[in-house]
Amino acid sequence: MSQTKTLKVRMTLFCILAGIVLAMAAVVTDHWAVLSPHMEHHNTTCEAAHFGLWRICTKRIPMDDSKSCGPITLPGEKNCSYFRHFNPGESSEIFEFTTQKEYSISAAAIAIFSLGFAILGTICVLLSFGKKRDYLLRPASMFYAFAGLCIFVSVEVTRQSVKRMIDSEDTVWIEYYYSWSFACACAAFVFLFLGGLALLLFSLPRMPQNPWESCMDAEPEH
């Protein structure tokens, strides 16, 4: 592999590494979406919530002069619990109607698949450092692209879950916005998917320079 192509591969792997870190941050944190309830004028506090793939956190915070709930960063009494389908012993009843079980399990499972693909891709990259093993970069690139697609699907499933949660008559929350964990997942999709495609492009053998050559006949790169 030429020095120019080696530099391109290294830069691409750096972007992919950033995508893996962002994906892991998104999966393990619980700030995908922040939910706000309907406010009454006589209320002095409100209960906002933020959640991720595994758990939901509610926080009772004081209302400001505009009678709006938040921001979620204000100090207040906080209570975090894992979703009941991930923790059967959970006693809180709130999760029976505030989460869509199928959506939540699907988003979490697909995110785990994404991390699995990223791990397989990383193994292939490490093995490719051996002599004459550049061909392992091609399956690695596909694994990274699949990881990015899985993160994208998980983001979309979570988005639909939030929409159904807000539209449900059984919940007190009427407003929402996506938070930094959601942004990490979206950025991870971009880095992993585009990085995987770029890595595949850079790891392909040199195209023949003459019309009578085939890829196998072309002289190897130095």
C-alpha atoms as an extended CHARMM CRD file, in Angstrom:
* protein
*
       222  EXT
         1         1  MET       CA              0.0000000000        0.0000000000        0.0000000000  PROA      1               0.0000000000
         2         2  SER       CA              1.4030000000        3.3820000000       -0.9950000000  PROA      2               0.0000000000
         3         3  GLN       CA              2.2030000000        6.0350000000        1.6020000000  PROA      3               0.0000000000
         4         4  THR       CA             -0.5870000000        8.2650000000        0.3280000000  PROA      4               0.0000000000
         5         5  LYS       CA             -3.1510000000        5.5130000000        0.6260000000  PROA      5               0.0000000000
         6         6  THR       CA             -1.7880000000        4.5000000000        4.0410000000  PROA      6               0.0000000000
         7         7  LEU       CA             -2.2660000000        8.0790000000        5.2730000000  PROA      7               0.0000000000
         8         8  LYS       CA             -5.8400000000        8.1160000000        3.9650000000  PROA      8               0.0000000000
         9         9  VAL       CA             -6.5820000000        4.8100000000        5.7020000000  PROA      9               0.0000000000
        10        10  ARG       CA             -5.1760000000        6.0780000000        9.0000000000  PROA      10              0.0000000000
        11        11  MET       CA             -7.2270000000        9.2700000000        8.8410000000  PROA      11              0.0000000000
        12        12  THR       CA            -10.3270000000        7.2270000000        8.0540000000  PROA      12              0.0000000000
        13        13  LEU       CA             -9.6440000000        4.8790000000       10.9730000000  PROA      13              0.0000000000
        14        14  PHE       CA             -9.3070000000        7.8940000000       13.2610000000  PROA      14              0.0000000000
        15        15  CYS       CA            -12.7690000000        9.1050000000       12.1940000000  PROA      15              0.0000000000
        16        16  ILE       CA            -14.1520000000        5.6050000000       12.7000000000  PROA      16              0.0000000000
        17        17  LEU       CA            -12.6260000000        5.4900000000       16.1940000000  PROA      17              0.0000000000
        18        18  ALA       CA            -14.3990000000        8.7530000000       16.9980000000  PROA      18              0.0000000000
        19        19  GLY       CA            -17.6350000000        7.1710000000       15.7630000000  PROA      19              0.0000000000
        20        20  ILE       CA            -17.1420000000        4.1410000000       18.0180000000  PROA      20              0.0000000000
        21        21  VAL       CA            -16.5630000000        6.3640000000       21.0520000000  PROA      21              0.0000000000
        22        22  LEU       CA            -19.6890000000        8.4010000000       20.2480000000  PROA      22              0.0000000000
        23        23  ALA       CA            -21.7370000000        5.2330000000       19.7750000000  PROA      23              0.0000000000
        24        24  MET       CA            -20.6180000000        3.8350000000       23.1210000000  PROA      24              0.0000000000
        25        25  ALA       CA            -21.3930000000        7.1540000000       24.8280000000  PROA      25              0.0000000000
        26        26  ALA       CA            -24.8810000000        7.1650000000       23.3190000000  PROA      26              0.0000000000
        27        27  VAL       CA            -25.6210000000        3.5640000000       24.3060000000  PROA      27              0.0000000000
        28        28  VAL       CA            -24.5750000000        3.8360000000       27.9570000000  PROA      28              0.0000000000
        29        29  THR       CA            -26.0520000000        7.2690000000       28.7470000000  PROA      29              0.0000000000
        30        30  ASP       CA            -29.6670000000        8.2600000000       29.3380000000  PROA      30              0.0000000000
        31        31  HSD       CA            -30.0130000000       11.7040000000       27.7650000000  PROA      31              0.0000000000
        32        32  TRP       CA            -31.5830000000       10.7490000000       24.4480000000  PROA      32              0.0000000000
        33        33  ALA       CA            -34.7220000000       12.8140000000       25.0460000000  PROA      33              0.0000000000
        34        34  VAL       CA            -35.9900000000       15.2490000000       27.6850000000  PROA      34              0.0000000000
        35        35  LEU       CA            -39.7260000000       15.3020000000       28.4680000000  PROA      35              0.0000000000
        36        36  SER       CA            -41.7350000000       18.1420000000       30.0140000000  PROA      36              0.0000000000
        37        37  PRO       CA            -45.2630000000       17.9190000000       31.4850000000  PROA      37              0.0000000000
        38        38  HSD       CA            -48.2850000000       20.1870000000       31.1060000000  PROA      38              0.0000000000
        39        39  MET       CA            -48.0030000000       23.0190000000       33.6130000000  PROA      39              0.0000000000
        40        40  GLU       CA            -50.6820000000       24.5100000000       35.8360000000  PROA      40              0.0000000000
        41        41  HSD       CA            -50.4100000000       28.1090000000       37.0360000000  PROA      41              0.0000000000
        42        42  HSD       CA            -50.6440000000       27.1620000000       40.7100000000  PROA      42              0.0000000000
        43        43  ASN       CA            -47.7680000000       24.6710000000       40.5470000000  PROA      43              0.0000000000
        44        44  THR       CA            -44.4330000000       25.6290000000       42.0920000000  PROA      44              0.0000000000
        45        45  THR       CA            -42.5490000000       22.5240000000       40.9550000000  PROA      45              0.0000000000
        46        46  CYS       CA            -42.7290000000       20.2130000000       37.9700000000  PROA      46              0.0000000000
        47        47  GLU       CA            -41.5120000000       16.7200000000       37.1550000000  PROA      47              0.0000000000
        48        48  ALA       CA            -39.4060000000       16.5430000000       34.0080000000  PROA      48              0.0000000000
        49        49  ALA       CA            -37.7660000000       13.3870000000       32.7220000000  PROA      49              0.0000000000
        50        50  HSD       CA            -34.9400000000       12.2370000000       30.5190000000  PROA      50              0.0000000000
        51        51  PHE       CA            -34.3250000000        8.7190000000       29.2900000000  PROA      51              0.0000000000
        52        52  GLY       CA            -32.0630000000        6.5310000000       27.2090000000  PROA      52              0.0000000000
        53        53  LEU       CA            -32.0690000000        2.9700000000       25.9430000000  PROA      53              0.0000000000
        54        54  TRP       CA            -32.0250000000        1.3530000000       29.3730000000  PROA      54              0.0000000000
        55        55  ARG       CA            -33.5500000000        3.6280000000       31.9920000000  PROA      55              0.0000000000
        56        56  ILE       CA            -35.5770000000        6.7640000000       32.6620000000  PROA      56              0.0000000000
        57        57  CYS       CA            -34.8430000000        9.4980000000       35.1910000000  PROA      57              0.0000000000
        58        58  THR       CA            -37.4610000000       11.8340000000       36.6260000000  PROA      58              0.0000000000
        59        59  LYS       CA            -36.5200000000       15.0780000000       38.3130000000  PROA      59              0.0000000000
        60        60  ARG       CA            -38.6770000000       17.4280000000       40.3800000000  PROA      60              0.0000000000
        61        61  ILE       CA            -37.4480000000       20.9430000000       39.7290000000  PROA      61              0.0000000000
        62        62  PRO       CA            -38.7760000000       24.4350000000       40.6260000000  PROA      62              0.0000000000
        63        63  MET       CA            -40.6610000000       26.3940000000       38.0150000000  PROA      63              0.0000000000
        64        64  ASP       CA            -39.2430000000       29.6550000000       36.7300000000  PROA      64              0.0000000000
        65        65  ASP       CA            -41.0640000000       32.9760000000       36.2770000000  PROA      65              0.0000000000
        66        66  SER       CA            -42.2720000000       31.9640000000       32.8150000000  PROA      66              0.0000000000
        67        67  LYS       CA            -44.0920000000       28.9790000000       34.3480000000  PROA      67              0.0000000000
        68        68  SER       CA            -42.1370000000       26.5650000000       32.2000000000  PROA      68              0.0000000000
        69        69  CYS       CA            -40.5760000000       23.3470000000       33.3970000000  PROA      69              0.0000000000
        70        70  GLY       CA            -36.8420000000       23.2860000000       33.1660000000  PROA      70              0.0000000000
        71        71  PRO       CA            -34.2070000000       23.2650000000       32.0780000000  PROA      71              0.0000000000
        72        72  ILE       CA            -33.4410000000       19.7340000000       33.1990000000  PROA      72              0.0000000000
        73        73  THR       CA            -30.0170000000       20.8590000000       34.4720000000  PROA      73              0.0000000000
        74        74  LEU       CA            -31.5860000000       22.7490000000       37.3810000000  PROA      74              0.0000000000
        75        75  PRO       CA            -31.0710000000       21.1930000000       40.8430000000  PROA      75              0.0000000000
        76        76  GLY       CA            -33.8440000000       18.9900000000       42.1330000000  PROA      76              0.0000000000
        77        77  GLU       CA            -34.8360000000       15.6190000000       43.5200000000  PROA      77              0.0000000000
        78        78  LYS       CA            -33.8220000000       12.9650000000       41.0130000000  PROA      78              0.0000000000
        79        79  ASN       CA            -34.9950000000        9.3650000000       40.6980000000  PROA      79              0.0000000000
        80        80  CYS       CA            -33.5990000000        6.9670000000       38.0780000000  PROA      80              0.0000000000
        81        81  SER       CA            -34.8940000000        3.4620000000       37.3830000000  PROA      81              0.0000000000
        82        82  TYR       CA            -34.2620000000        0.8960000000       34.6910000000  PROA      82              0.0000000000
        83        83  PHE       CA            -37.1310000000        0.0210000000       32.3990000000  PROA      83              0.0000000000
        84        84  ARG       CA            -39.2150000000       -2.7950000000       33.8190000000  PROA      84              0.0000000000
        85        85  HSD       CA            -38.5520000000       -5.1520000000       30.8980000000  PROA      85              0.0000000000
        86        86  PHE       CA            -34.8150000000       -4.8370000000       31.6590000000  PROA      86              0.0000000000
        87        87  ASN       CA            -35.3110000000       -5.0930000000       35.4300000000  PROA      87              0.0000000000
        88        88  PRO       CA            -38.3020000000       -7.3110000000       36.3470000000  PROA      88              0.0000000000
        89        89  GLY       CA            -37.9540000000       -6.4180000000       40.0230000000  PROA      89              0.0000000000
        90        90  GLU       CA            -38.6120000000       -2.7210000000       39.4570000000  PROA      90              0.0000000000
        91        91  SER       CA            -41.5640000000       -1.6070000000       41.5820000000  PROA      91              0.0000000000
        92        92  SER       CA            -42.4470000000        1.6880000000       39.9040000000  PROA      92              0.0000000000
        93        93  GLU       CA            -45.6810000000        1.6090000000       37.9210000000  PROA      93              0.0000000000
        94        94  ILE       CA            -44.7590000000        4.5200000000       35.6830000000  PROA      94              0.0000000000
        95        95  PHE       CA            -42.9680000000        2.3600000000       33.1370000000  PROA      95              0.0000000000
        96        96  GLU       CA            -46.0730000000        0.3660000000       32.3180000000  PROA      96              0.0000000000
        97        97  PHE       CA            -47.4380000000        3.2070000000       30.2310000000  PROA      97              0.0000000000
        98        98  THR       CA            -44.6490000000        5.7100000000       29.6230000000  PROA      98              0.0000000000
        99        99  THR       CA            -42.5440000000        3.4040000000       27.4560000000  PROA      99              0.0000000000
       100       100  GLN       CA            -43.3940000000        1.3050000000       24.4740000000  PROA      100             0.0000000000
       101       101  LYS       CA            -41.8560000000       -2.0320000000       25.4270000000  PROA      101             0.0000000000
       102       102  GLU       CA            -41.3340000000       -3.2770000000       21.8680000000  PROA      102             0.0000000000
       103       103  TYR       CA            -39.7400000000       -0.0070000000       20.7690000000  PROA      103             0.0000000000
       104       104  SER       CA            -37.4370000000        0.1670000000       23.7710000000  PROA      104             0.0000000000
       105       105  ILE       CA            -36.2160000000       -3.4240000000       23.5060000000  PROA      105             0.0000000000
       106       106  SER       CA            -35.7150000000       -3.0920000000       19.7440000000  PROA      106             0.0000000000
       107       107  ALA       CA            -33.7060000000        0.1260000000       20.0340000000  PROA      107             0.0000000000
       108       108  ALA       CA            -31.4710000000       -1.3410000000       22.7500000000  PROA      108             0.0000000000
       109       109  ALA       CA            -30.9290000000       -4.6370000000       20.9070000000  PROA      109             0.0000000000
       110       110  ILE       CA            -30.0740000000       -2.9140000000       17.6180000000  PROA      110             0.0000000000
       111       111  ALA       CA            -27.6320000000       -0.6210000000       19.4360000000  PROA      111             0.0000000000
       112       112  ILE       CA            -25.9090000000       -3.6870000000       20.9010000000  PROA      112             0.0000000000
       113       113  PHE       CA            -25.6630000000       -5.1670000000       17.4030000000  PROA      113             0.0000000000
       114       114  SER       CA            -24.0210000000       -1.9080000000       16.3030000000  PROA      114             0.0000000000
       115       115  LEU       CA            -21.3480000000       -2.2180000000       18.9930000000  PROA      115             0.0000000000
       116       116  GLY       CA            -20.8630000000       -5.8720000000       18.0230000000  PROA      116             0.0000000000
       117       117  PHE       CA            -20.2380000000       -4.9470000000       14.3960000000  PROA      117             0.0000000000
       118       118  ALA       CA            -17.8190000000       -2.2240000000       15.5200000000  PROA      118             0.0000000000
       119       119  ILE       CA            -15.8940000000       -4.7540000000       17.6240000000  PROA      119             0.0000000000
       120       120  LEU       CA            -15.6670000000       -7.1870000000       14.6930000000  PROA      120             0.0000000000
       121       121  GLY       CA            -14.4300000000       -4.3950000000       12.4510000000  PROA      121             0.0000000000
       122       122  THR       CA            -11.7960000000       -3.4020000000       14.9910000000  PROA      122             0.0000000000
       123       123  ILE       CA            -10.5710000000       -7.0120000000       15.2340000000  PROA      123             0.0000000000
       124       124  CYS       CA            -10.1820000000       -7.1160000000       11.4510000000  PROA      124             0.0000000000
       125       125  VAL       CA             -8.2710000000       -3.8150000000       11.4990000000  PROA      125             0.0000000000
       126       126  LEU       CA             -5.8820000000       -5.0780000000       14.1980000000  PROA      126             0.0000000000
       127       127  LEU       CA             -5.2630000000       -8.2800000000       12.2460000000  PROA      127             0.0000000000
       128       128  SER       CA             -4.6240000000       -6.2720000000        9.0730000000  PROA      128             0.0000000000
       129       129  PHE       CA             -1.5220000000       -4.7210000000       10.6500000000  PROA      129             0.0000000000
       130       130  GLY       CA              0.2770000000       -7.9860000000        9.9280000000  PROA      130             0.0000000000
       131       131  LYS       CA              2.3770000000       -8.3720000000        6.7920000000  PROA      131             0.0000000000
       132       132  LYS       CA              0.3430000000       -8.6250000000        3.5800000000  PROA      132             0.0000000000
       133       133  ARG       CA             -3.0100000000       -8.5910000000        5.3700000000  PROA      133             0.0000000000
       134       134  ASP       CA             -4.4020000000       -5.3670000000        3.9070000000  PROA      134             0.0000000000
       135       135  TYR       CA             -7.3070000000       -7.3590000000        2.4860000000  PROA      135             0.0000000000
       136       136  LEU       CA             -8.7860000000       -7.5500000000        6.0100000000  PROA      136             0.0000000000
       137       137  LEU       CA             -9.5710000000       -3.8330000000        5.7790000000  PROA      137             0.0000000000
       138       138  ARG       CA            -12.3890000000       -4.6550000000        3.3420000000  PROA      138             0.0000000000
       139       139  PRO       CA            -14.4790000000       -6.7930000000        5.7200000000  PROA      139             0.0000000000
       140       140  ALA       CA            -13.6260000000       -4.2900000000        8.4710000000  PROA      140             0.0000000000
       141       141  SER       CA            -15.0900000000       -1.4830000000        6.3780000000  PROA      141             0.0000000000
       142       142  MET       CA            -18.3250000000       -3.4230000000        5.8890000000  PROA      142             0.0000000000
       143       143  PHE       CA            -18.6040000000       -4.1390000000        9.6090000000  PROA      143             0.0000000000
       144       144  TYR       CA            -18.2120000000       -0.4310000000       10.3700000000  PROA      144             0.0000000000
       145       145  ALA       CA            -20.8100000000        0.5050000000        7.7620000000  PROA      145             0.0000000000
       146       146  PHE       CA            -23.2380000000       -2.0470000000        9.2550000000  PROA      146             0.0000000000
       147       147  ALA       CA            -22.5410000000       -0.5980000000       12.7170000000  PROA      147             0.0000000000
       148       148  GLY       CA            -23.4610000000        2.8530000000       11.4470000000  PROA      148             0.0000000000
       149       149  LEU       CA            -26.6800000000        1.5770000000        9.8820000000  PROA      149             0.0000000000
       150       150  CYS       CA            -27.6500000000       -0.1580000000       13.1340000000  PROA      150             0.0000000000
       151       151  ILE       CA            -27.1290000000        3.0530000000       15.0910000000  PROA      151             0.0000000000
       152       152  PHE       CA            -29.2980000000        4.8920000000       12.5560000000  PROA      152             0.0000000000
       153       153  VAL       CA            -32.0910000000        2.3190000000       12.9550000000  PROA      153             0.0000000000
       154       154  SER       CA            -31.8200000000        2.5730000000       16.7520000000  PROA      154             0.0000000000
       155       155  VAL       CA            -32.1170000000        6.3730000000       16.5120000000  PROA      155             0.0000000000
       156       156  GLU       CA            -35.2160000000        6.1090000000       14.3390000000  PROA      156             0.0000000000
       157       157  VAL       CA            -36.8430000000        3.5280000000       16.6340000000  PROA      157             0.0000000000
       158       158  THR       CA            -36.1750000000        5.7600000000       19.6420000000  PROA      158             0.0000000000
       159       159  ARG       CA            -37.6190000000        8.7450000000       17.7990000000  PROA      159             0.0000000000
       160       160  GLN       CA            -40.8210000000        6.8320000000       17.0970000000  PROA      160             0.0000000000
       161       161  SER       CA            -40.9480000000        5.7070000000       20.7350000000  PROA      161             0.0000000000
       162       162  VAL       CA            -40.7520000000        9.3110000000       21.9380000000  PROA      162             0.0000000000
       163       163  LYS       CA            -43.4800000000       10.3560000000       19.5290000000  PROA      163             0.0000000000
       164       164  ARG       CA            -45.8120000000        7.6000000000       20.7220000000  PROA      164             0.0000000000
       165       165  MET       CA            -45.0380000000        8.4430000000       24.3230000000  PROA      165             0.0000000000
       166       166  ILE       CA            -45.9630000000       12.0960000000       23.8280000000  PROA      166             0.0000000000
       167       167  ASP       CA            -49.1210000000       11.2280000000       21.8690000000  PROA      167             0.0000000000
       168       168  SER       CA            -50.3050000000        8.7530000000       24.5020000000  PROA      168             0.0000000000
       169       169  GLU       CA            -53.1260000000        9.8790000000       26.7880000000  PROA      169             0.0000000000
       170       170  ASP       CA            -51.5990000000        7.9000000000       29.6540000000  PROA      170             0.0000000000
       171       171  THR       CA            -48.5790000000       10.1650000000       30.0310000000  PROA      171             0.0000000000
       172       172  VAL       CA            -48.2630000000       13.6000000000       31.6180000000  PROA      172             0.0000000000
       173       173  TRP       CA            -45.5730000000       14.7670000000       29.2150000000  PROA      173             0.0000000000
       174       174  ILE       CA            -46.6190000000       16.9620000000       26.3050000000  PROA      174             0.0000000000
       175       175  GLU       CA            -43.3120000000       18.5040000000       25.1880000000  PROA      175             0.0000000000
       176       176  TYR       CA            -39.9340000000       17.0220000000       24.3780000000  PROA      176             0.0000000000
       177       177  TYR       CA            -36.5810000000       17.7180000000       22.8090000000  PROA      177             0.0000000000
       178       178  TYR       CA            -33.6510000000       15.4990000000       21.9330000000  PROA      178             0.0000000000
       179       179  SER       CA            -30.5500000000       15.8070000000       24.0770000000  PROA      179             0.0000000000
       180       180  TRP       CA            -26.8170000000       15.1750000000       23.7750000000  PROA      180             0.0000000000
       181       181  SER       CA            -26.9570000000       11.3430000000       23.8260000000  PROA      181             0.0000000000
       182       182  PHE       CA            -29.2170000000       11.4870000000       20.7610000000  PROA      182             0.0000000000
       183       183  ALA       CA            -26.7380000000       13.8620000000       19.0920000000  PROA      183             0.0000000000
       184       184  CYS       CA            -23.8960000000       11.4270000000       19.8720000000  PROA      184             0.0000000000
       185       185  ALA       CA            -25.8300000000        8.6060000000       18.1980000000  PROA      185             0.0000000000
       186       186  CYS       CA            -26.4910000000       10.6890000000       15.0820000000  PROA      186             0.0000000000
       187       187  ALA       CA            -22.8330000000       11.7190000000       14.8520000000  PROA      187             0.0000000000
       188       188  ALA       CA            -21.7640000000        8.0910000000       15.3620000000  PROA      188             0.0000000000
       189       189  PHE       CA            -23.9070000000        7.0620000000       12.3920000000  PROA      189             0.0000000000
       190       190  VAL       CA            -22.1980000000        9.6300000000       10.1630000000  PROA      190             0.0000000000
       191       191  PHE       CA            -18.6600000000        8.6980000000       11.2490000000  PROA      191             0.0000000000
       192       192  LEU       CA            -19.1840000000        4.9320000000       11.1290000000  PROA      192             0.0000000000
       193       193  PHE       CA            -21.1890000000        4.6750000000        7.9200000000  PROA      193             0.0000000000
       194       194  LEU       CA            -19.2280000000        7.1790000000        5.8480000000  PROA      194             0.0000000000
       195       195  GLY       CA            -15.9630000000        6.0420000000        7.4170000000  PROA      195             0.0000000000
       196       196  GLY       CA            -16.7480000000        2.4440000000        6.5190000000  PROA      196             0.0000000000
       197       197  LEU       CA            -17.4590000000        3.3500000000        2.9030000000  PROA      197             0.0000000000
       198       198  ALA       CA            -14.2890000000        5.4440000000        2.6930000000  PROA      198             0.0000000000
       199       199  LEU       CA            -12.2220000000        2.6240000000        4.1830000000  PROA      199             0.0000000000
       200       200  LEU       CA            -13.6380000000        0.2080000000        1.6200000000  PROA      200             0.0000000000
       201       201  LEU       CA            -12.7510000000        2.6100000000       -1.1930000000  PROA      201             0.0000000000
       202       202  PHE       CA             -9.1870000000        3.1470000000        0.0470000000  PROA      202             0.0000000000
       203       203  SER       CA             -8.5460000000       -0.5740000000        0.6330000000  PROA      203             0.0000000000
       204       204  LEU       CA             -9.5340000000       -1.6900000000       -2.8590000000  PROA      204             0.0000000000
       205       205  PRO       CA             -6.6670000000       -2.7850000000       -5.1430000000  PROA      205             0.0000000000
       206       206  ARG       CA             -5.2660000000       -0.3330000000       -7.6570000000  PROA      206             0.0000000000
       207       207  MET       CA             -7.3240000000       -0.0870000000      -10.7940000000  PROA      207             0.0000000000
       208       208  PRO       CA             -5.5620000000       -1.0760000000      -14.0450000000  PROA      208             0.0000000000
       209       209  GLN       CA             -3.9830000000        1.8170000000      -15.9160000000  PROA      209             0.0000000000
       210       210  ASN       CA             -4.1980000000        0.1910000000      -19.3440000000  PROA      210             0.0000000000
       211       211  PRO       CA             -7.3250000000       -1.1530000000      -21.0460000000  PROA      211             0.0000000000
       212       212  TRP       CA             -5.7540000000       -4.5900000000      -21.6130000000  PROA      212             0.0000000000
       213       213  GLU       CA             -4.9320000000       -5.0530000000      -17.9200000000  PROA      213             0.0000000000
       214       214  SER       CA             -7.1360000000       -6.6170000000      -15.3050000000  PROA      214             0.0000000000
       215       215  CYS       CA             -6.9820000000       -5.8140000000      -11.6150000000  PROA      215             0.0000000000
       216       216  MET       CA             -4.9960000000       -9.0170000000      -11.1100000000  PROA      216             0.0000000000
       217       217  ASP       CA             -2.5110000000       -8.1030000000      -13.8550000000  PROA      217             0.0000000000
       218       218  ALA       CA             -1.8270000000       -4.6010000000      -12.5880000000  PROA      218             0.0000000000
       219       219  GLU       CA              1.5330000000       -4.0970000000      -10.9330000000  PROA      219             0.0000000000
       220       220  PRO       CA              1.3880000000       -4.0870000000       -7.1480000000  PROA      220             0.0000000000
       221       221  GLU       CA              1.7520000000       -0.7960000000       -5.3000000000  PROA      221             0.0000000000
       222       222  HSD       CA              5.0090000000       -0.0110000000       -3.5680000000  PROA      222             0.0000000000
